[in-house]
Amino acid sequence: GNSVTQMEGPVTLSEEAFLTINCTYTATGYPSLFWYVQYPGEGLQLLLKATKADDKGSNKGFEATYRKETTSFHLEKGSVQVSDSAVYFCALSDSLNTGGFKTIFGAGTRLFVKA
Amino acid sequence: GAVVSQHPSRVICKSGTSVKIECRSLDFQATTMFWYRQFPKKSLMLMATSNEGSKATYEQGVEKDKFLINHASLTLSTLTVTSAHPEDSSFYICSASVPATDTQYFGPGTRLTVL
């Protein structure tokens, strides 16, 4: 079945450092790919998405490119801030028999950014 | 983006009682909603897919008599934890799909503590 694998955390960086969180997927067909962010004590927020190969999703300085050849969707940010400390989930869409979609999540990567 | 609300945000109950959690899509109609459970520092575990006007589809290992799901309208799904026990304590998150898309929007979550 479809699955998502992302790098284990926690990842600890200093402010203004470069961030990469690796994510690879296994899927039949061509799912949409997502990054969600969860701040402490809160639910999930959609950070960015890409719907087809070579698409780049971007938001709030974060970027990820849908790479079909390497089945990857790595998250990057050039300069992290303390406020970026959160848990980041890579995910993909999986079709349902009813015609809709459900989301399959990776395990999550916790990011700590130090001032 | 689309807004999904959950109520209550926190609930503490005694062992043996039942607790109902509501999930509402505020600015769109959702034919499909999803219920997740998240353990501390873990990823989201999909419990069930809730379809408006029909029975929910439960994931393997989730007791449908324990976790009752009702999706009575296009904007409301409820999860009832029946005869709650301390091991049911967790963070429960719902999400809703915008029809004809593969993007889910998440509620802020409900923290359940069973004493």
Tab-separated table of N, CA and C in Angstrom, chain B:
chain	number	residue	atom	x	y	z
B	1	GLY	N	-8.217	29.680	3.639
B	1	GLY	CA	-8.588	28.286	3.417
B	1	GLY	C	-9.812	27.889	4.199
B	2	ALA	N	-10.265	26.662	4.009
B	2	ALA	CA	-11.451	26.158	4.683
B	2	ALA	C	-11.208	26.026	6.182
B	3	VAL	N	-12.290	26.179	6.956
B	3	VAL	CA	-12.183	26.155	8.418
B	3	VAL	C	-12.974	24.986	8.975
B	4	VAL	N	-12.309	24.261	9.873
B	4	VAL	CA	-12.953	23.144	10.564
B	4	VAL	C	-12.832	23.395	12.058
B	5	SER	N	-13.940	23.274	12.766
B	5	SER	CA	-13.905	23.483	14.216
B	5	SER	C	-14.182	22.170	14.938
B	6	GLN	N	-13.704	22.094	16.161
B	6	GLN	CA	-13.975	20.943	17.028
B	6	GLN	C	-14.425	21.451	18.380
B	7	HIS	N	-15.316	20.689	18.994
B	7	HIS	CA	-15.784	21.053	20.324
B	7	HIS	C	-16.061	19.795	21.125
B	8	PRO	N	-15.611	19.715	22.354
B	8	PRO	CA	-14.825	20.722	23.064
B	8	PRO	C	-13.341	20.623	22.714
B	9	SER	N	-12.569	21.575	23.153
B	9	SER	CA	-11.124	21.521	22.919
B	9	SER	C	-10.450	20.643	23.972
B	10	ARG	N	-11.025	20.622	25.168
B	10	ARG	CA	-10.510	19.764	26.228
B	10	ARG	C	-11.687	19.180	26.991
B	11	VAL	N	-11.551	17.939	27.389
B	11	VAL	CA	-12.586	17.337	28.224
B	11	VAL	C	-11.942	16.351	29.171
B	12	ILE	N	-12.395	16.422	30.415
B	12	ILE	CA	-11.970	15.471	31.439
B	12	ILE	C	-13.212	14.730	31.911
B	13	CYS	N	-13.151	13.429	31.927
B	13	CYS	CA	-14.329	12.662	32.335
B	13	CYS	C	-13.909	11.510	33.232
B	14	LYS	N	-14.903	10.946	33.899
B	14	LYS	CA	-14.652	9.802	34.769
B	14	LYS	C	-14.723	8.512	33.959
B	15	SER	N	-13.988	7.528	34.397
B	15	SER	CA	-13.997	6.228	33.753
B	15	SER	C	-15.412	5.663	33.744
B	16	GLY	N	-15.829	5.125	32.590
B	16	GLY	CA	-17.152	4.541	32.466
B	16	GLY	C	-18.184	5.445	31.838
B	17	THR	N	-17.878	6.728	31.746
B	17	THR	CA	-18.820	7.665	31.123
B	17	THR	C	-18.542	7.748	29.624
B	18	SER	N	-19.468	8.384	28.902
B	18	SER	CA	-19.311	8.566	27.458
B	18	SER	C	-19.067	10.028	27.155
B	19	VAL	N	-18.293	10.268	26.133
B	19	VAL	CA	-17.936	11.631	25.744
B	19	VAL	C	-18.194	11.822	24.260
B	20	LYS	N	-18.838	12.926	23.908
B	20	LYS	CA	-19.103	13.223	22.504
B	20	LYS	C	-18.235	14.398	22.060
B	21	ILE	N	-17.610	14.237	20.910
B	21	ILE	CA	-16.787	15.294	20.309
B	21	ILE	C	-17.410	15.660	18.968
B	22	GLU	N	-17.577	16.956	18.742
B	22	GLU	CA	-18.174	17.435	17.498
B	22	GLU	C	-17.118	18.002	16.557
B	23	CYS	N	-17.327	17.774	15.295
B	23	CYS	CA	-16.464	18.316	14.252
B	23	CYS	C	-17.346	18.983	13.216
B	24	ARG	N	-17.086	20.271	12.956
B	24	ARG	CA	-17.908	21.022	12.014
B	24	ARG	C	-17.059	21.666	10.929
B	25	SER	N	-17.531	21.584	9.706
B	25	SER	CA	-16.931	22.363	8.625
B	25	SER	C	-17.723	23.667	8.550
B	26	LEU	N	-17.031	24.797	8.714
B	26	LEU	CA	-17.737	26.066	8.915
B	26	LEU	C	-18.096	26.777	7.618
B	27	ASP	N	-17.317	26.598	6.585
B	27	ASP	CA	-17.574	27.378	5.371
B	27	ASP	C	-17.610	26.523	4.117
B	28	PHE	N	-17.804	25.219	4.307
B	28	PHE	CA	-17.970	24.357	3.143
B	28	PHE	C	-18.712	23.098	3.571
B	29	GLN	N	-19.270	22.405	2.612
B	29	GLN	CA	-19.971	21.157	2.904
B	29	GLN	C	-19.019	19.991	2.686
B	30	ALA	N	-18.962	19.121	3.651
B	30	ALA	CA	-18.013	18.013	3.613
B	30	ALA	C	-18.762	16.694	3.565
B	31	THR	N	-18.716	16.014	2.435
B	31	THR	CA	-19.347	14.702	2.369
B	31	THR	C	-18.525	13.660	3.116
B	32	THR	N	-17.248	13.938	3.286
B	32	THR	CA	-16.371	12.998	3.978
B	32	THR	C	-15.579	13.714	5.061
B	33	MET	N	-15.620	13.155	6.259
B	33	MET	CA	-14.797	13.649	7.355
B	33	MET	C	-14.004	12.470	7.902
B	34	PHE	N	-12.931	12.787	8.576
B	34	PHE	CA	-12.026	11.764	9.088
B	34	PHE	C	-11.761	12.007	10.577
B	35	TRP	N	-11.599	10.923	11.299
B	35	TRP	CA	-11.245	11.016	12.716
B	35	TRP	C	-9.901	10.336	12.943
B	36	TYR	N	-9.021	11.076	13.620
B	36	TYR	CA	-7.682	10.593	13.923
B	36	TYR	C	-7.474	10.590	15.428
B	37	ARG	N	-6.528	9.770	15.826
B	37	ARG	CA	-6.094	9.770	17.219
B	37	ARG	C	-4.585	9.969	17.202
B	38	GLN	N	-4.106	10.803	18.091
B	38	GLN	CA	-2.678	11.075	18.146
B	38	GLN	C	-2.179	10.839	19.559
B	39	PHE	N	-1.217	9.921	19.695
B	39	PHE	CA	-0.578	9.668	20.971
B	39	PHE	C	0.583	10.646	21.131
B	40	PRO	N	1.008	10.879	22.385
B	40	PRO	CA	2.084	11.860	22.607
B	40	PRO	C	3.313	11.592	21.750
B	41	LYS	N	3.749	12.620	21.056
B	41	LYS	CA	4.957	12.573	20.231
B	41	LYS	C	4.874	11.520	19.135
B	42	LYS	N	3.680	11.211	18.708
B	42	LYS	CA	3.490	10.228	17.638
B	42	LYS	C	2.725	10.862	16.481
B	43	SER	N	2.658	10.108	15.401
B	43	SER	CA	1.919	10.595	14.245
B	43	SER	C	0.420	10.393	14.440
B	44	LEU	N	-0.345	10.809	13.458
B	44	LEU	CA	-1.784	10.648	13.518
B	44	LEU	C	-2.170	9.243	13.049
B	45	MET	N	-3.049	8.619	13.804
B	45	MET	CA	-3.556	7.313	13.420
B	45	MET	C	-4.997	7.484	12.936
B	46	LEU	N	-5.257	7.157	11.688
B	46	LEU	CA	-6.618	7.264	11.177
B	46	LEU	C	-7.489	6.217	11.857
B	47	MET	N	-8.584	6.681	12.465
B	47	MET	CA	-9.500	5.773	13.137
B	47	MET	C	-10.626	5.347	12.192
B	48	ALA	N	-11.193	6.331	11.507
B	48	ALA	CA	-12.354	6.014	10.677
B	48	ALA	C	-12.610	7.137	9.688
B	49	THR	N	-13.280	6.767	8.623
B	49	THR	CA	-13.739	7.707	7.610
B	49	THR	C	-15.249	7.834	7.755
B	50	SER	N	-15.704	9.052	7.912
B	50	SER	CA	-17.112	9.316	8.176
B	50	SER	C	-17.773	9.856	6.915
B	51	ASN	N	-18.780	9.149	6.431
B	51	ASN	CA	-19.466	9.541	5.203
B	51	ASN	C	-20.876	10.016	5.523
B	52	GLU	N	-21.229	11.182	5.020
B	52	GLU	CA	-22.542	11.751	5.287
B	52	GLU	C	-23.641	10.825	4.816
B	53	GLY	N	-24.557	10.507	5.723
B	53	GLY	CA	-25.714	9.693	5.376
B	53	GLY	C	-25.467	8.208	5.307
B	54	SER	N	-24.276	7.755	5.645
B	54	SER	CA	-24.012	6.315	5.630
B	54	SER	C	-23.110	5.948	6.804
B	55	LYS	N	-22.889	4.661	6.970
B	55	LYS	CA	-22.069	4.209	8.086
B	55	LYS	C	-20.609	4.568	7.886
B	56	ALA	N	-19.938	4.788	8.987
B	56	ALA	CA	-18.512	5.100	8.916
B	56	ALA	C	-17.712	3.849	8.554
B	57	THR	N	-16.577	4.081	7.954
B	57	THR	CA	-15.645	3.005	7.631
B	57	THR	C	-14.510	3.054	8.636
B	58	TYR	N	-14.371	1.988	9.423
B	58	TYR	CA	-13.367	1.968	10.481
B	58	TYR	C	-12.086	1.294	10.001
B	59	GLU	N	-10.968	1.797	10.473
B	59	GLU	CA	-9.687	1.174	10.176
B	59	GLU	C	-9.531	-0.098	11.017
B	60	GLN	N	-8.677	-0.950	10.546
B	60	GLN	CA	-8.452	-2.220	11.236
B	60	GLN	C	-7.976	-1.971	12.660
B	61	GLY	N	-8.576	-2.690	13.579
B	61	GLY	CA	-8.165	-2.581	14.972
B	61	GLY	C	-8.915	-1.526	15.770
B	62	VAL	N	-9.758	-0.735	15.130
B	62	VAL	CA	-10.544	0.285	15.835
B	62	VAL	C	-11.926	-0.286	16.135
B	63	GLU	N	-12.316	-0.255	17.405
B	63	GLU	CA	-13.593	-0.843	17.813
B	63	GLU	C	-14.740	0.104	17.476
B	64	LYS	N	-15.598	-0.304	16.572
B	64	LYS	CA	-16.682	0.588	16.156
B	64	LYS	C	-17.755	0.739	17.226
B	65	ASP	N	-17.872	-0.226	18.123
B	65	ASP	CA	-18.842	-0.078	19.213
B	65	ASP	C	-18.303	0.809	20.319
B	66	LYS	N	-17.018	0.998	20.337
B	66	LYS	CA	-16.369	1.844	21.338
B	66	LYS	C	-16.333	3.295	20.873
B	67	PHE	N	-16.071	3.462	19.601
B	67	PHE	CA	-15.952	4.798	19.019
B	67	PHE	C	-17.074	4.956	17.985
B	68	LEU	N	-18.179	5.546	18.438
B	68	LEU	CA	-19.350	5.705	17.591
B	68	LEU	C	-19.234	6.983	16.775
B	69	ILE	N	-19.434	6.857	15.479
B	69	ILE	CA	-19.336	8.012	14.600
B	69	ILE	C	-20.658	8.217	13.893
B	70	ASN	N	-21.090	9.474	13.902
B	70	ASN	CA	-22.321	9.848	13.231
B	70	ASN	C	-22.057	11.060	12.363
B	71	HIS	N	-22.470	10.998	11.110
B	71	HIS	CA	-22.255	12.102	10.164
B	71	HIS	C	-23.624	12.473	9.603
B	72	ALA	N	-24.366	13.183	10.427
B	72	ALA	CA	-25.780	13.405	10.137
B	72	ALA	C	-26.037	14.497	9.112
B	73	SER	N	-25.077	15.387	8.928
B	73	SER	CA	-25.283	16.460	7.961
B	73	SER	C	-23.980	16.715	7.239
B	74	LEU	N	-24.032	17.568	6.238
B	74	LEU	CA	-22.842	17.843	5.425
B	74	LEU	C	-21.836	18.732	6.142
B	75	THR	N	-22.172	19.202	7.343
B	75	THR	CA	-21.237	20.065	8.063
B	75	THR	C	-20.919	19.563	9.465
B	76	LEU	N	-21.437	18.412	9.840
B	76	LEU	CA	-21.244	17.948	11.214
B	76	LEU	C	-21.003	16.444	11.275
B	77	SER	N	-19.924	16.071	11.955
B	77	SER	CA	-19.668	14.672	12.298
B	77	SER	C	-19.375	14.625	13.793
B	78	THR	N	-19.837	13.575	14.454
B	78	THR	CA	-19.566	13.436	15.883
B	78	THR	C	-18.893	12.101	16.171
B	79	LEU	N	-17.999	12.139	17.125
B	79	LEU	CA	-17.330	10.938	17.623
B	79	LEU	C	-17.713	10.786	19.085
B	80	THR	N	-18.287	9.657	19.442
B	80	THR	CA	-18.633	9.395	20.829
B	80	THR	C	-17.757	8.265	21.338
B	81	VAL	N	-17.003	8.565	22.381
B	81	VAL	CA	-16.190	7.542	23.041
B	81	VAL	C	-17.060	6.956	24.147
B	82	THR	N	-17.462	5.720	23.993
B	82	THR	CA	-18.390	5.108	24.942
B	82	THR	C	-17.632	4.377	26.048
B	83	SER	N	-18.197	4.431	27.245
B	83	SER	CA	-17.602	3.749	28.393
B	83	SER	C	-16.090	3.985	28.420
B	84	ALA	N	-15.743	5.243	28.532
B	84	ALA	CA	-14.333	5.635	28.414
B	84	ALA	C	-13.491	5.043	29.548
B	85	HIS	N	-12.263	4.715	29.196
B	85	HIS	CA	-11.287	4.212	30.155
B	85	HIS	C	-10.027	5.065	30.054
B	86	PRO	N	-9.160	5.020	31.062
B	86	PRO	CA	-7.952	5.853	31.024
B	86	PRO	C	-7.119	5.646	29.765
B	87	GLU	N	-7.118	4.439	29.214
B	87	GLU	CA	-6.318	4.211	27.998
B	87	GLU	C	-6.899	4.897	26.766
B	88	ASP	N	-8.128	5.413	26.891
B	88	ASP	CA	-8.717	6.183	25.781
B	88	ASP	C	-8.254	7.637	25.797
B	89	SER	N	-7.548	8.017	26.854
B	89	SER	CA	-7.028	9.375	26.926
B	89	SER	C	-6.092	9.620	25.751
B	90	SER	N	-6.327	10.707	25.034
B	90	SER	CA	-5.549	10.960	23.821
B	90	SER	C	-5.954	12.303	23.243
B	91	PHE	N	-5.319	12.646	22.157
B	91	PHE	CA	-5.668	13.846	21.388
B	91	PHE	C	-6.417	13.354	20.153
B	92	TYR	N	-7.658	13.787	20.011
B	92	TYR	CA	-8.479	13.356	18.884
B	92	TYR	C	-8.621	14.519	17.913
B	93	ILE	N	-8.340	14.254	16.656
B	93	ILE	CA	-8.370	15.294	15.627
B	93	ILE	C	-9.293	14.858	14.496
B	94	CYS	N	-10.128	15.785	14.042
B	94	CYS	CA	-10.962	15.491	12.888
B	94	CYS	C	-10.468	16.307	11.698
B	95	SER	N	-10.849	15.868	10.528
B	95	SER	CA	-10.565	16.643	9.324
B	95	SER	C	-11.721	16.481	8.354
B	96	ALA	N	-11.802	17.381	7.427
B	96	ALA	CA	-12.861	17.342	6.420
B	96	ALA	C	-12.259	17.605	5.056
B	97	SER	N	-12.790	16.893	4.083
B	97	SER	CA	-12.330	17.072	2.710
B	97	SER	C	-13.227	18.053	1.986
B	98	VAL	N	-12.625	18.967	1.267
B	98	VAL	CA	-13.391	19.806	0.348
B	98	VAL	C	-13.782	18.916	-0.826
B	99	PRO	N	-15.076	18.843	-1.142
B	99	PRO	CA	-15.524	17.927	-2.197
B	99	PRO	C	-14.751	18.089	-3.501
B	100	ALA	N	-14.478	16.968	-4.128
B	100	ALA	CA	-13.794	16.913	-5.418
B	100	ALA	C	-12.341	17.383	-5.341
B	101	THR	N	-11.793	17.476	-4.153
B	101	THR	CA	-10.367	17.767	-4.009
B	101	THR	C	-9.742	16.721	-3.105
B	102	ASP	N	-8.417	16.701	-3.051
B	102	ASP	CA	-7.733	15.737	-2.182
B	102	ASP	C	-7.067	16.413	-0.997
B	103	THR	N	-7.484	17.621	-0.705
B	103	THR	CA	-6.918	18.348	0.437
B	103	THR	C	-7.859	18.258	1.621
B	104	GLN	N	-7.281	17.939	2.766
B	104	GLN	CA	-8.061	17.894	3.997
B	104	GLN	C	-7.722	19.097	4.856
B	105	TYR	N	-8.725	19.574	5.572
B	105	TYR	CA	-8.532	20.651	6.532
B	105	TYR	C	-8.844	20.101	7.918
B	106	PHE	N	-7.962	20.434	8.849
B	106	PHE	CA	-8.023	19.797	10.149
B	106	PHE	C	-8.625	20.704	11.208
B	107	GLY	N	-9.340	20.079	12.125
B	107	GLY	CA	-9.792	20.788	13.306
B	107	GLY	C	-8.632	20.973	14.278
B	108	PRO	N	-8.841	21.784	15.306
B	108	PRO	CA	-7.767	22.076	16.258
B	108	PRO	C	-7.506	20.949	17.247
B	109	GLY	N	-8.355	19.920	17.251
B	109	GLY	CA	-8.125	18.797	18.144
B	109	GLY	C	-8.864	18.907	19.454
B	110	THR	N	-9.113	17.757	20.053
B	110	THR	CA	-9.757	17.650	21.368
B	110	THR	C	-8.897	16.758	22.249
B	111	ARG	N	-8.492	17.310	23.372
B	111	ARG	CA	-7.697	16.499	24.305
B	111	ARG	C	-8.637	15.865	25.320
B	112	LEU	N	-8.684	14.557	25.291
B	112	LEU	CA	-9.538	13.803	26.219
B	112	LEU	C	-8.685	13.190	27.317
B	113	THR	N	-9.087	13.443	28.544
B	113	THR	CA	-8.440	12.832	29.696
B	113	THR	C	-9.487	12.058	30.477
B	114	VAL	N	-9.259	10.771	30.633
B	114	VAL	CA	-10.194	9.913	31.374
B	114	VAL	C	-9.551	9.548	32.701
B	115	LEU	N	-10.233	9.906	33.773
B	115	LEU	CA	-9.665	9.672	35.102
B	115	LEU	C	-10.036	8.298	35.644
